[in-house]
Amino acid sequence: MDFSKLSGVATSKKVTDPIKLFEQLPNLPGTPNDIWRGQNEALSQWHENRDKKDVLVELNTGAGKTLVGLLIAQSLVNEGLQNVVYVCATVDLVKQTAKEAQKIGISCTLRVDGRYDNELFESGKAFCITTYHALFNGYSSIRRRHFPEAIIFDDAHVSEQVLRSCFTLHFSKHNRGDLYNEVVELFKSHFSELDKAGEFRNSQGEGQSKVVMATPCGVQERRAQLTEIFNRHKVYDDSELKYAYEYLKDRLDRCAVLFGYGQIEITPPFLPSLALDCLEAPIRRIYLSATLNYKSDFIRAYGRQPDQIISPHNDAGNGERLILSSSKLEESIHGSALEKLVDNHKVLIASPSYASAKDKWEQLGQPPSPENFSTELNNFREADNGAFILVQRVDGIDLPHETCRVMVIDGLPTGASLIEKYQWEFLRMTNVFAAKMANRLAQLFGRINRGRNDYGVFVISDKELSVFLNNDRYVALLPELIQKQLLLGRTVQEGMGISNLEALHTTVDTVLGRDASWLDYYTANIHGLDIEEDKQIRTEQIEEVMTASALAEAEYAKSFWEGDIPSAISALEGQIEKTLRADTPLAGWYNNWLGGLYKATGDLESAKSAYNRARERLGRNLFVPNINVGQVLNDYPLNAFGQSLLNLLTIASEEKYAKQLRIVNKELEFLQGGSPNQCEASVRALGELLGFHSTRPDNDEGTGPDVLWLDDENETALAFELKTDKKPENDLPKRDVGQGHDHISWVSDNYPTYRLLELSFVGDFENTDARANPNELMSKMKLAELEGLKNRVMALIDDIRRALPIERYNIVFEETSKEHWSLEDLLQTLASTPIRK
């Protein structure tokens, strides 16, 4: 046998440049003729930075992220990286992405339903397309047997809720009644001890249910019993629960336990992303995302800032939109109101829940079942008219051009998890969710508007969503073009008098009929609209702090998940003061979990202080434990001011007392002067110290006065507008006075049983614009007045601290019971002057 007759084996180096790779792909039917400008730039920049561990690639919705991701995945395979994985949010998206790969001639492997569809991935010849759940579940065979050297995360901008679901036990009285009842019974005594037994019962109902959360220390005390219940019910063998339980089984005491709508949810308060091997290991991660103005939500998902952000300029996906709001209509929008619209057009209806879909849109149709979803969606694509109802989905549905040109958005996409509902609806953690909502809304606006030459009409049919989109602070979080389209829609609706359904239908027909006057108006005006600069600046300031806060949360979550309590405490303690100046409720959320950590270490004084601050900052829907730190019990109760002082004065350790006093003084430091934002934070903190329910409505909810003090005992209110940036020679502008009228109305609407004493403009200005028309409740005040009030309180604290510990309670009770500490009497001591004079 003569082997010399054989020719040598030809070897060729595989192409790793993704653009050259595209050029060498076979010319198959449906293959793109060329790469768009934005795709080309994204691929070139990624290739230059391909060795970096975390690269974020941002492209507009509809700008071809999938092709970019597929070429990057194949490039990494050609480079020789083992086990390259491309993850999508749903099985439908996995199949859709695989079809795109097949269309352009790239071989890949699918993993769905626990199986690979070929051997290419396992043999190292192709990348694998699968779901986030398949990669991140507690029993993932991909991570066990084929740990990836590179991962492409599709739709990274909305992946946080998908990742959270991998760490969440969620069950109800309907699907696991025995398990549900035992867990409810276990926590019944806990809520009784909190004097919240009635609210706990309410959470077990459906319909208008309340969501409640057990305290961190309440969960810690029941960890062993909770584990015993889960093991007895063999949750570790449950086909739906076992994947999350694998993560949580030894960490139940580090989770939030929530009850609501007849359901129970157990989930980490912050995602422990950095504790996950795939996100911690030094592998390459590429995040495919829609364009994100701000990155706090991305960090909450992945625990880190990207090493490189690639955001090429492109206008793909920047289609024409007219956005109209039902809040301007005389009639409400529901199923029967849109029958004419559905008869003439195809209408996509995005609903936040199945209950809402049934209540409002049943006359137009039913949401498709999961098994029929793709079939019914394709039928809708091919139809001439009708409605398709989309529930709790913001991505993965593409209806470009004639497949659909009208979309109704029926509510904020708040998600289905109990922790999101609790934080959004009951704790009003608006700033935390603002960027999240903006990302999801940007996705919804991209469902029927997929390219530069696409167009459509969007109708906002929900009041809460209309309020959100009328708030420029939140609008500033959206992509720039959508900002401009929202402003244009307001102008069109007001200018054209679109106030009833007939006018709405006429407008839709005119725009979709490509009326020349509409096209001329849109082209001439769309680029001349911008959010007011002060709203943009405030958004940037808040989001800068939100980014730092998200990074601190990631460090806390990793440390706590791994049992390192001192490091977990340090992560939140180091950020909480900065967070407080930007977002009071989020700081309160940190206080709550710090309280649990302090309690776990036996530091009861710090735990009590943290829990009380959490309650002050998050309100009555947050339940906190009553921690006894050994003070003398008394028959006569303290009022809110007395309790505020006692929380500080009963700290036994002088070192801890001095530390807490430094924190209080730090929070109040800008009563001596600073920017309006800094002064707002200190005025709010002063109200909290005085025992008032003290909030920053404009900052934390996007509407209302800068600071609001509520005296709950006497049902009185005092509102502040901080104008510390104005010089004495500057008049208070007419515009600010006009906003003051709105703030007075806001207080009346939101606190109808409270009597507003004053709306005080705080600053050094002397006069008010002569053209203004101030309300009789409007006054002006020097910041020094509030600094003087602070000094009175701090002197009182110092005097009482000098008394014997056994005497302090009585002194606090006697002093804080005096009338001059009520809100109305305090106002008399502050030199405020009615500006109407």
CSV table of C-alpha atoms in Angstrom, one decimal, residues 35 40 46-47 84 221 230 308 342 407 556 560 567 695 825:
chain,number,residue,atom,x,y,z
A,35,ILE,CA,-25.0,44.8,5.5
A,40,ASN,CA,-21.3,47.3,9.5
A,46,TRP,CA,-16.7,44.6,17.9
A,47,HIS,CA,-14.0,42.9,15.8
A,84,VAL,CA,-20.4,29.4,22.0
A,221,GLU,CA,-36.6,32.9,61.7
A,230,PHE,CA,-40.5,22.3,50.6
A,308,GLN,CA,-16.9,48.4,25.8
A,342,VAL,CA,-60.7,47.0,14.0
A,407,MET,CA,-51.2,49.6,18.1
A,556,TYR,CA,-24.4,43.3,48.1
A,560,PHE,CA,-25.0,38.0,50.8
A,567,SER,CA,-19.2,42.7,52.9
A,695,THR,CA,-41.3,62.8,50.8
A,825,ASP,CA,-47.1,75.6,65.3
